[in-house]
Amino acid sequence: MTNEKYQVLLFEKIKTQIFKWFDTNNSEVIRNEDVYSFLHSLKGTSGTIQLGGLYHLSSRLLDQLEVKGKEQWRKCELREFLFELVSLSYQYEHFKETDLKKVEPSDIELPLVQMICEDVSMLILLKEAMEENGWMVMASSDPEKALSLYYDLQPDCLVIDIDFTEADGFQILEKIQQHNHKQFVPKVILSNENNRHTRIRAYEMGADDFIGKPIDIEEFSVRIKRQLERKHIFDQSVLIDELTKVYNRRFLFDTLERYLKDLERTNSVFSIALLDLDYFKNINDSYGHLIGDKVLEAFADFLKAKLRGSDIVFRYGGEEFVILLPRTNSQEAIDVIDRVLQEFKTIQFHEQGKTFNVSFSAGVFMVDNPALGSQDTLKMADHALYEAKEKGRSRVHGANVSEQSANNILHVSVIDDDAIIRTLLVRVLQTIDTEKIELDIKAFENGEKFFESERLTDKGKHFLILDGVMPVMDGIEVLDKVKNTAQSRGVHVLMLTGRKSEYDIARALKLGADDYVTKPFSITELQARIQRLIKRMF
Ligand code: GH3
Ligand code: MG
């Protein structure tokens, strides 16, 4: 046999062992001797068949094993310990040696591009080209879904291919522009109709750039890059939220830092309140996003009118607002916010011949310890907000420093028949820092096992990472079934698909997958992507 064949066999062996340890329900603990003999044999064989990287890694792990001097390992400890090995096997299996250099760590805060395009081959092509530039790309082929995703994700740039067969591409642009003229997100239009009339119409409707087909990929990338740069500069220089005209999130952090410094110097305590509109999604769903926008504007105006001149209002994100109340203690702040709530919820909104009221929930936290950073301060207010939501909404809750309140839980399920990928993904998920969300992670080797577990009935939101191709009930079937269950609203799905399976990608998007990633993926990039997705979606 050639070296290459031995190499393949050796990686197979690693895979089988990993499967036995982590995937079967044998036992919770693994004997150290077993780990030792496994690594020892790896070291021996890899040296012989010229796998230098694997040889060095197994030697190093063996040394560490000795230092640790354990008798047995818990599954999770061992998974952590062997992560580099799992990751190396994955890369060996999926990338050629020469490709490995390309797998570089990427920034967690990658720019996010949203692409809307009916033609799936074009979608795949451009998504791939953009991802090569290190940007994260969310792609949708369905205009309705794209629109609601746009509000959920708040992308940094929009690419809209207006050549739809049934929908009117310009209508999508128009709908987004109605919201967008108050919120700067660059929009790039693609079309076959590269004539003067269409271009003028696109620019008039708010397009920032127009690219005619056929598309030169290199030029396309540069033009998108320019738009992302514009957006970045814009975000850096603006302190006011354009929709609501209150201060934005970036200014909130600057201000909080200033107040924390003041607290240290002069001992003047202050309170912060985190407000979140109740069931706001329902307003968007029933009346459309434009009415949702109107409610947000009205809410911000109301806050400014009802609070003291020294209180500062910020838009924290979507339908969340922060109020900073200088020189105000916890009880005073709770009273102020509660008074605002009682008045606000009596206001009647009249739209489309119907009348409705809106309430909010709030968490209040008094800051009297300068050692807490701005992030921690907000986290405390957020815990209290969570309590207020849990207790039935439309109420104000004070944070209690000593009380460790429950976090928001997100159930993440990995469904993939490949043991290496499962182990990798679980570990990747475990290292993700999700601030206020606690992840409950489970892996399944196929869709049947996933449904048998009845996991979807667990309360809270769900995030599924689904392998497109599996022997028992493939990803598309799982997706179809998930989207047809009663709980489908709170379920977000990321599909892992083969690079060439255009048909699968098209079906996945049609069936309601929120995003797809083609295999093989770079681990660091996938990590960045999942982190971003979780932060933005939950
Ligand atoms: P809860 O009472 O638990 O807070 O429920 P909710 O429906 O308010 O909360 P959820 O976080 O599920 O939904 C918030 C929605 O707000 C999702 C998003 O699409 C929408 N949204 C975020 N930003 C904007 C915006 O600028 N305009 C509009 N119209 N909607 C937005
Ligand atoms: Mg809300």
Coordinates of C-alpha atoms and ligand atoms in Angstrom, one line a residue:
M1 CA 0.0 0.0 0.0
T2 CA 1.1 3.5 -0.6
N3 CA 1.6 6.0 2.2
E4 CA -1.5 7.8 1.2
K5 CA -3.7 4.7 1.7
Y6 CA -2.2 4.2 5.1
Q7 CA -2.9 7.8 5.9
V8 CA -6.5 7.5 5.0
L9 CA -6.8 4.3 7.2
L10 CA -5.2 6.1 10.1
F11 CA -7.6 8.9 10.0
E12 CA -10.5 6.4 9.7
K13 CA -9.1 4.8 12.9
I14 CA -9.2 8.2 14.7
K15 CA -12.7 8.8 13.5
T16 CA -13.9 5.4 14.8
Q17 CA -12.3 5.9 18.1
I18 CA -13.8 9.4 18.5
F19 CA -17.2 8.0 17.6
K20 CA -16.9 5.3 20.3
W21 CA -15.9 7.7 23.0
F22 CA -18.1 10.6 22.4
D23 CA -21.1 9.3 20.5
T24 CA -22.2 6.1 22.0
N25 CA -23.9 6.1 25.3
N26 CA -21.4 3.6 26.7
S27 CA -20.3 5.4 29.8
E28 CA -19.6 8.9 31.0
V29 CA -16.0 8.2 31.8
I30 CA -13.0 6.9 29.7
R31 CA -10.0 5.2 31.2
N32 CA -6.7 7.0 30.9
E33 CA -5.0 3.9 29.8
D34 CA -7.2 3.7 26.7
V35 CA -6.4 7.3 25.8
Y36 CA -2.7 6.6 26.3
S37 CA -2.6 3.5 24.1
F38 CA -4.6 5.3 21.4
L39 CA -2.3 8.3 21.3
H40 CA 0.7 6.0 21.5
S41 CA -0.3 4.0 18.5
L42 CA -1.1 7.2 16.6
K43 CA 2.3 8.5 17.3
G44 CA 4.0 5.3 16.1
T45 CA 2.0 5.0 12.9
S46 CA 2.0 8.6 11.9
G47 CA 5.8 8.8 12.2
T48 CA 6.1 5.8 9.9
I49 CA 3.8 7.0 7.2
Q50 CA 5.1 10.6 7.1
L51 CA 2.3 12.5 8.7
G52 CA 4.5 15.0 10.4
G53 CA 1.7 17.2 11.9
L54 CA -0.1 14.3 13.4
Y55 CA 3.2 12.9 14.8
H56 CA 4.0 16.1 16.6
L57 CA 0.5 16.6 17.9
S58 CA 0.2 13.0 19.3
S59 CA 3.6 13.4 20.9
R60 CA 2.6 16.6 22.5
L61 CA -0.7 15.2 23.7
L62 CA 1.1 12.1 25.2
D63 CA 3.4 14.5 27.1
Q64 CA 0.5 16.4 28.4
L65 CA -1.2 13.2 29.4
E66 CA 1.7 12.3 31.6
V67 CA 1.7 15.7 33.3
K68 CA -2.0 15.5 34.0
G69 CA -1.6 12.1 35.5
K70 CA -5.4 11.3 35.4
E71 CA -6.9 7.9 36.0
Q72 CA -10.0 8.6 34.0
W73 CA -11.6 11.3 31.8
R74 CA -15.1 12.7 31.7
K75 CA -16.4 12.9 28.1
C76 CA -16.4 16.6 28.0
E77 CA -12.9 16.9 29.4
L78 CA -11.5 14.5 26.9
R79 CA -13.3 16.2 24.0
E80 CA -11.6 19.4 25.1
F81 CA -8.3 17.7 25.4
L82 CA -8.4 16.0 22.0
F83 CA -9.9 19.0 20.1
E84 CA -6.8 19.7 18.1
L85 CA -6.7 16.1 17.0
V86 CA -10.4 16.1 15.9
S87 CA -9.8 19.4 14.1
L88 CA -6.7 18.0 12.3
S89 CA -8.6 14.9 11.2
Y90 CA -11.3 17.1 9.8
Q91 CA -8.9 19.3 7.9
Y92 CA -7.1 16.3 6.6
E93 CA -10.2 14.7 5.3
H94 CA -11.6 17.8 3.7
F95 CA -8.7 20.0 2.6
K96 CA -5.6 19.2 0.6
E97 CA -2.3 20.1 2.3
T98 CA -1.9 23.2 0.2
D99 CA -5.4 24.5 1.1
L100 CA -4.7 24.3 4.8
K101 CA -2.9 27.6 4.8
K102 CA -6.0 29.4 3.6
V103 CA -7.9 28.4 6.8
E104 CA -7.0 31.4 8.8
P105 CA -8.7 32.7 11.8
S106 CA -11.2 35.4 10.9
D107 CA -12.6 38.2 12.9
I108 CA -15.8 37.6 14.8
E109 CA -17.2 40.9 13.7
L110 CA -17.2 40.0 10.0
P111 CA -19.3 42.3 7.9
L112 CA -22.7 40.8 7.1
V113 CA -24.1 40.9 3.6
Q114 CA -27.6 39.9 2.8
M115 CA -28.2 38.7 -0.7
I116 CA -31.7 38.3 -2.2
C117 CA -31.8 36.4 -5.5
E118 CA -34.2 34.0 -7.1
D119 CA -31.6 32.3 -9.3
V120 CA -29.9 29.8 -7.0
S121 CA -26.8 29.2 -9.1
M122 CA -26.1 32.9 -9.1
L123 CA -26.8 33.0 -5.4
I124 CA -24.3 30.2 -4.7
L125 CA -21.7 31.7 -7.0
L126 CA -21.8 35.2 -5.5
K127 CA -22.1 34.0 -1.9
E128 CA -19.0 32.0 -2.3
A129 CA -17.1 34.8 -3.9
M130 CA -18.1 37.2 -1.1
E131 CA -17.3 34.6 1.6
E132 CA -13.8 34.3 0.1
N133 CA -13.3 37.9 1.1
G134 CA -14.1 37.0 4.7
W135 CA -17.6 38.4 4.8
M136 CA -20.5 36.6 6.1
V137 CA -23.4 36.2 3.6
M138 CA -27.0 35.4 4.3
A139 CA -28.7 34.3 1.2
S140 CA -32.4 34.0 0.5
S141 CA -34.4 33.2 -2.6
D142 CA -37.8 34.1 -1.2
P143 CA -38.5 37.8 -1.1
E144 CA -41.0 37.6 1.9
K145 CA -38.6 35.7 4.0
A146 CA -35.7 37.9 3.0
L147 CA -37.7 41.0 4.2
S148 CA -38.2 39.6 7.7
L149 CA -34.7 38.4 7.9
Y150 CA -33.5 41.9 7.0
Y151 CA -35.2 43.2 10.1
D152 CA -33.9 40.4 12.3
L153 CA -30.3 40.6 11.1
Q154 CA -29.7 44.3 10.2
P155 CA -27.1 43.5 7.6
D156 CA -24.2 45.9 6.6
C157 CA -25.0 45.7 2.9
L158 CA -27.8 44.4 0.8
V159 CA -27.4 42.8 -2.6
I160 CA -30.7 42.5 -4.5
D161 CA -31.0 40.7 -7.8
I162 CA -34.2 42.3 -9.1
D163 CA -34.8 39.7 -11.9
F164 CA -37.6 37.8 -10.2
T165 CA -40.0 35.8 -12.4
E166 CA -43.1 36.3 -10.3
A167 CA -42.4 39.0 -7.7
D168 CA -41.4 42.5 -8.8
G169 CA -37.8 43.0 -7.9
F170 CA -38.3 46.7 -7.6
Q171 CA -41.1 46.1 -5.0
I172 CA -38.6 44.4 -2.7
L173 CA -36.3 47.4 -3.1
E174 CA -39.2 49.7 -2.4
K175 CA -40.3 47.9 0.8
I176 CA -36.8 47.9 2.2
Q177 CA -36.2 51.5 1.2
Q178 CA -39.3 52.7 3.0
H179 CA -37.6 51.6 6.2
N180 CA -34.1 52.1 4.9
H181 CA -34.2 55.8 4.1
K182 CA -34.0 56.2 7.8
Q183 CA -31.3 53.6 8.4
F184 CA -28.2 53.6 6.2
V185 CA -27.6 50.2 4.7
P186 CA -26.0 50.3 1.3
K187 CA -28.0 48.6 -1.4
V188 CA -26.5 47.1 -4.6
I189 CA -28.9 46.1 -7.4
L190 CA -28.1 43.4 -9.9
S191 CA -30.1 43.0 -13.1
N192 CA -30.1 41.7 -16.7
E193 CA -31.8 44.9 -17.7
N194 CA -28.7 47.0 -17.8
N195 CA -30.3 49.9 -19.6
R196 CA -30.5 53.6 -18.8
H197 CA -34.2 53.5 -17.7
T198 CA -33.7 50.6 -15.2
R199 CA -30.6 52.1 -13.8
I200 CA -32.2 55.5 -13.2
R201 CA -35.2 53.9 -11.6
A202 CA -33.0 51.8 -9.3
Y203 CA -31.0 54.9 -8.2
E204 CA -34.1 56.9 -7.7
M205 CA -35.4 54.2 -5.5
G206 CA -32.4 54.4 -3.3
A207 CA -29.8 52.0 -4.8
D208 CA -26.3 52.8 -4.0
D209 CA -24.9 50.9 -6.9
F210 CA -26.1 49.0 -9.9
I211 CA -24.3 46.1 -11.5
G212 CA -25.5 44.7 -14.8
K213 CA -25.3 41.1 -15.8
P214 CA -23.2 39.2 -16.8
I215 CA -21.2 39.9 -13.6
D216 CA -17.5 40.1 -13.4
I217 CA -16.8 38.6 -10.0
E218 CA -13.7 40.5 -9.3
E219 CA -15.3 43.8 -10.0
F220 CA -18.4 42.8 -8.1
S221 CA -16.2 42.0 -5.0
V222 CA -14.5 45.4 -5.2
R223 CA -17.8 47.2 -5.5
I224 CA -19.3 45.4 -2.5
K225 CA -16.1 46.1 -0.5
R226 CA -16.4 49.8 -1.2
Q227 CA -20.0 49.7 0.1
L228 CA -19.0 47.9 3.2
E229 CA -16.3 50.5 3.8
R230 CA -18.8 53.3 3.5
K231 CA -21.1 51.6 5.9
H232 CA -18.2 51.2 8.4
I233 CA -17.2 54.8 8.2
F234 CA -20.8 55.8 8.6
D235 CA -21.3 53.6 11.7
Q236 CA -18.2 55.0 13.3
S237 CA -19.2 58.6 12.9
V238 CA -22.8 58.6 13.9
L239 CA -24.2 58.8 17.4
I240 CA -27.9 59.1 16.7
D241 CA -30.2 56.3 15.6
E242 CA -31.8 57.5 12.4
L243 CA -35.1 55.9 12.8
T244 CA -35.9 57.0 16.4
K245 CA -33.6 60.0 16.7
V246 CA -32.4 58.9 20.1
Y247 CA -28.7 58.0 20.8
N248 CA -27.4 54.8 19.3
R249 CA -25.7 51.8 20.8
R250 CA -22.2 53.0 20.1
F251 CA -22.9 56.2 22.0
L252 CA -24.4 54.2 24.9
F253 CA -21.1 52.4 25.5
D254 CA -19.1 55.7 25.4
T255 CA -21.6 57.3 27.8
L256 CA -21.6 54.4 30.2
E257 CA -17.8 54.4 30.4
R258 CA -17.9 58.1 31.2
Y259 CA -20.5 57.6 33.9
L260 CA -18.5 54.7 35.4
K261 CA -15.4 56.9 35.6
D262 CA -17.5 59.6 37.3
L263 CA -18.8 57.1 39.7
E264 CA -15.2 56.2 40.7
R265 CA -14.2 59.8 41.1
T266 CA -17.3 61.4 42.7
N267 CA -19.2 58.5 44.0
S268 CA -22.4 59.5 42.2
V269 CA -24.5 56.5 41.6
F270 CA -26.8 56.2 38.6
S271 CA -29.3 53.6 37.3
I272 CA -29.9 52.1 33.9
A273 CA -33.1 50.7 32.6
L274 CA -33.4 48.3 29.7
L275 CA -36.8 48.4 28.0
D276 CA -38.1 45.9 25.5
L277 CA -41.4 46.2 23.7
D278 CA -43.7 43.2 24.4
Y279 CA -44.7 41.0 21.5
F280 CA -43.4 43.4 19.0
K281 CA -43.0 40.7 16.4
N282 CA -46.7 40.4 16.4
I283 CA -47.1 44.1 15.4
N284 CA -44.8 43.5 12.4
D285 CA -46.6 40.4 11.5
S286 CA -50.1 41.9 11.7
Y287 CA -49.5 45.3 10.3
G288 CA -46.2 45.2 8.4
H289 CA -42.7 46.4 9.3
L290 CA -43.5 50.0 8.4
I291 CA -46.1 50.2 11.2
G292 CA -43.6 48.5 13.4
D293 CA -41.2 51.3 12.6
K294 CA -43.9 53.9 13.4
V295 CA -44.4 52.3 16.8
L296 CA -40.7 52.5 17.5
E297 CA -40.6 56.1 16.6
A298 CA -43.6 56.9 18.7
F299 CA -42.2 55.0 21.7
A300 CA -38.9 56.9 21.5
D301 CA -40.7 60.2 21.2
F302 CA -42.8 59.3 24.2
L303 CA -39.8 58.4 26.3
K304 CA -38.1 61.7 25.5
A305 CA -41.2 63.6 26.4
K306 CA -41.9 61.8 29.7
L307 CA -38.4 61.6 31.2
R308 CA -36.4 64.3 32.9
G309 CA -34.1 66.4 30.7
S310 CA -31.1 64.8 32.5
D311 CA -32.2 61.2 31.6
I312 CA -30.6 59.9 28.4
V313 CA -32.4 57.6 26.0
F314 CA -30.5 55.2 23.7
R315 CA -31.7 52.6 21.1
Y316 CA -29.9 49.5 22.2
G317 CA -31.0 47.4 19.2
G318 CA -34.2 46.4 17.4
E319 CA -37.0 47.1 19.9
E320 CA -34.8 47.5 22.9
F321 CA -34.0 50.8 24.5
V322 CA -31.7 51.8 27.4
I323 CA -32.4 54.8 29.7
L324 CA -29.6 56.2 31.8
L325 CA -30.9 58.0 34.9
P326 CA -28.1 60.0 36.5
R327 CA -28.1 60.4 40.3
T328 CA -31.0 58.0 40.7
N329 CA -31.2 55.1 43.0
S330 CA -32.9 51.8 42.2
Q331 CA -36.3 52.4 43.7
E332 CA -36.6 55.9 42.2
A333 CA -35.6 54.5 38.8
I334 CA -38.2 51.7 39.1
D335 CA -40.9 54.2 40.0
V336 CA -40.0 56.5 37.1
I337 CA -40.0 53.7 34.5
D338 CA -43.2 52.2 36.0
R339 CA -45.0 55.5 35.7
V340 CA -43.8 55.7 32.0
L341 CA -45.1 52.2 31.4
Q342 CA -48.5 52.9 33.0
E343 CA -49.0 55.9 30.7
F344 CA -47.6 54.3 27.5
K345 CA -49.7 51.2 27.6
T346 CA -52.9 53.3 27.6
I347 CA -51.9 55.0 24.3
Q348 CA -54.0 53.7 21.4
F349 CA -52.5 53.1 18.0
H350 CA -54.9 53.3 15.0
E351 CA -53.8 51.4 11.9
Q352 CA -55.6 49.8 9.1
G353 CA -59.0 50.3 10.7
K354 CA -57.8 48.6 13.9
T355 CA -56.8 49.8 17.3
F356 CA -54.1 48.3 19.4
N357 CA -52.0 49.1 22.5
V358 CA -48.4 48.3 23.1
S359 CA -46.6 47.6 26.4
F360 CA -43.0 47.1 27.4
S361 CA -41.1 45.2 30.0
A362 CA -38.1 46.7 31.8
G363 CA -35.1 45.7 33.9
V364 CA -33.6 48.3 36.2
F365 CA -30.1 48.2 37.7
M366 CA -28.5 50.7 40.0
V367 CA -24.8 51.1 39.3
D368 CA -22.8 51.8 42.5
N369 CA -19.8 49.8 41.8
P370 CA -17.3 51.2 39.3
A371 CA -15.5 47.9 39.1
L372 CA -18.3 46.6 36.9
G373 CA -17.7 47.3 33.3
S374 CA -20.3 48.6 30.9
Q375 CA -21.0 45.2 29.6
D376 CA -21.6 43.7 33.1
T377 CA -23.8 46.6 34.0
L378 CA -26.0 46.0 31.0
K379 CA -26.0 42.3 31.7
M380 CA -27.5 43.0 35.2
A381 CA -30.2 45.1 33.7
D382 CA -30.8 42.4 31.1
H383 CA -31.2 39.7 33.8
A384 CA -33.9 41.9 35.4
L385 CA -35.6 42.4 32.1
Y386 CA -35.6 38.7 31.6
E387 CA -37.4 38.3 34.9
A388 CA -39.9 40.9 34.0
K389 CA -40.7 39.0 30.7
E390 CA -40.9 35.7 32.5
K391 CA -43.3 37.1 35.1
G392 CA -45.7 38.0 32.4
R393 CA -44.4 41.1 30.7
S394 CA -45.8 44.7 30.9
R395 CA -43.9 45.2 34.2
V396 CA -40.6 46.7 35.6
H397 CA -38.2 44.5 37.6
G398 CA -35.3 45.6 39.6
A399 CA -32.0 43.6 39.4
N400 CA -30.9 42.0 42.6
V401 CA -27.1 41.8 42.7
S402 CA -27.1 38.7 44.9
E403 CA -29.7 36.9 42.9
Q404 CA -28.3 34.8 40.1
S405 CA -31.2 35.0 37.7
A406 CA -31.7 32.4 35.0
N407 CA -30.2 33.1 31.7
N408 CA -32.0 33.0 28.4
I409 CA -31.6 29.4 27.1
L410 CA -31.0 28.6 23.5
H411 CA -31.2 24.9 22.6
V412 CA -28.7 24.1 19.9
S413 CA -28.9 20.7 18.1
V414 CA -26.3 19.4 15.8
I415 CA -27.6 16.7 13.4
D416 CA -24.8 15.2 11.3
D417 CA -23.9 11.6 10.6
D418 CA -20.2 12.3 10.6
A419 CA -18.7 11.8 14.1
I420 CA -15.8 14.1 13.5
I421 CA -18.0 16.9 12.4
R422 CA -20.4 16.4 15.3
T423 CA -17.5 16.5 17.8
L424 CA -16.0 19.5 16.1
L425 CA -19.3 21.5 16.1
V426 CA -20.1 20.7 19.7
R427 CA -16.7 22.0 20.7
V428 CA -17.0 25.0 18.5
L429 CA -20.3 25.8 20.1
Q430 CA -19.0 25.4 23.6
T431 CA -16.3 28.0 23.0
I432 CA -18.7 30.6 21.7
D433 CA -19.2 33.5 23.9
T434 CA -22.9 34.4 23.8
E435 CA -23.0 37.0 26.6
K436 CA -26.5 36.7 27.9
I437 CA -27.6 33.5 26.3
E438 CA -26.9 30.1 27.8
L439 CA -26.4 27.4 25.2
D440 CA -27.8 23.9 25.7
I441 CA -26.0 21.8 23.1
K442 CA -26.8 18.3 22.0
A443 CA -25.6 16.3 19.0
F444 CA -27.6 13.7 17.0
E445 CA -26.4 11.3 14.4
N446 CA -29.6 11.4 12.3
G447 CA -32.9 13.1 12.1
E448 CA -34.8 10.1 13.6
K449 CA -32.9 10.2 16.8
F450 CA -33.4 14.0 16.9
F451 CA -37.2 13.7 16.7
E452 CA -37.3 10.7 19.1
S453 CA -35.6 12.9 21.7
E454 CA -38.6 15.3 21.4
R455 CA -36.2 18.1 21.9
L456 CA -38.2 20.6 20.0
T457 CA -40.8 20.6 22.8
D458 CA -38.2 22.1 25.2
K459 CA -39.3 25.6 26.1
G460 CA -37.3 28.3 24.5
K461 CA -35.7 29.0 21.2
H462 CA -34.0 26.4 19.0
F463 CA -31.1 26.5 16.7
L464 CA -30.4 23.5 14.4
I465 CA -27.3 22.8 12.5
L466 CA -28.3 20.3 10.0
D467 CA -26.3 18.1 7.6
G468 CA -27.9 18.1 4.2
V469 CA -27.0 14.6 3.3
M470 CA -27.5 11.8 5.9
P471 CA -28.3 8.2 5.3
V472 CA -31.2 8.0 7.7
M473 CA -33.6 10.8 7.1
D474 CA -31.6 13.5 5.4
G475 CA -31.4 17.2 6.3
I476 CA -34.0 18.3 3.8
E477 CA -36.5 15.8 5.3
V478 CA -35.7 17.0 8.8
L479 CA -36.1 20.6 7.8
D480 CA -39.4 19.9 6.2
K481 CA -40.6 18.1 9.3
V482 CA -39.4 20.8 11.6
K483 CA -41.0 23.6 9.6
N484 CA -44.3 21.7 9.8
T485 CA -44.3 21.4 13.5
A486 CA -46.2 23.7 15.8
Q487 CA -43.0 25.1 17.3
S488 CA -41.5 26.0 14.0
R489 CA -41.5 29.8 14.7
G490 CA -38.8 29.7 17.3
V491 CA -36.6 27.4 15.3
H492 CA -33.7 28.7 13.2
V493 CA -31.8 26.4 10.9
L494 CA -28.4 26.4 9.4
M495 CA -27.8 23.8 6.7
L496 CA -24.5 22.2 5.9
T497 CA -24.5 21.3 2.3
G498 CA -22.1 19.9 -0.3
R499 CA -20.6 22.5 -2.5
K500 CA -22.1 21.2 -5.7
S501 CA -25.6 20.3 -4.5
E502 CA -27.3 23.3 -6.0
Y503 CA -30.6 21.5 -6.0
D504 CA -30.3 20.8 -2.3
I505 CA -29.5 24.4 -1.5
A506 CA -32.5 25.6 -3.5
R507 CA -34.8 23.2 -1.7
A508 CA -33.3 24.1 1.7
L509 CA -33.9 27.8 1.2
K510 CA -37.4 27.1 -0.1
L511 CA -38.2 25.0 2.9
G512 CA -37.2 27.8 5.2
A513 CA -33.6 27.3 6.1
D514 CA -32.2 30.5 7.4
D515 CA -28.7 30.0 6.0
Y516 CA -26.4 27.4 4.5
V517 CA -22.7 26.7 4.7
T518 CA -21.0 24.6 2.1
K519 CA -18.7 21.8 3.2
P520 CA -15.8 21.7 3.7
F521 CA -15.9 24.8 5.9
S522 CA -13.1 26.4 7.7
I523 CA -13.5 25.9 11.4
T524 CA -12.7 29.4 12.5
E525 CA -15.0 30.8 9.9
L526 CA -17.8 28.6 10.9
Q527 CA -17.3 29.6 14.5
A528 CA -17.4 33.2 13.7
R529 CA -20.5 32.7 11.6
I530 CA -22.4 30.7 14.3
Q531 CA -21.5 33.3 16.9
R532 CA -22.7 36.1 14.7
L533 CA -25.9 34.3 13.8
I534 CA -26.7 33.5 17.4
K535 CA -26.0 37.1 18.5
R536 CA -28.1 38.6 15.8
M537 CA -31.0 36.2 15.9
F538 CA -31.5 35.7 19.6
Ligands
GH3_1 P1 -41.0 39.7 23.6 O1 -42.3 40.1 24.3 O2 -40.5 38.4 24.2 O3 -40.0 40.8 23.6 O4 -41.4 39.4 22.1 P2 -41.1 40.2 20.8 O5 -42.0 39.7 19.7 O6 -41.1 41.7 21.1 O7 -39.5 39.8 20.6 P3 -38.7 39.3 19.4 O8 -37.3 39.5 19.9 O9 -39.1 37.9 19.1 O10 -39.0 40.2 18.2 C1 -38.5 41.4 18.0 C2 -38.7 41.8 16.5 O11 -38.4 43.2 16.3 C3 -37.9 41.0 15.6 C4 -37.4 42.0 14.5 O12 -37.8 41.6 13.3 C5 -38.2 43.3 14.9 N1 -37.4 44.5 14.6 C6 -36.1 44.7 15.0 N2 -35.7 45.9 14.5 C7 -36.8 46.5 13.9 C8 -37.0 47.7 13.2 O13 -36.1 48.6 13.1 N3 -38.2 47.9 12.6 C9 -39.2 47.0 12.7 N4 -40.4 47.2 12.2 N5 -39.0 45.8 13.4 C10 -37.8 45.5 13.9
MG2 MG -39.7 42.4 22.5

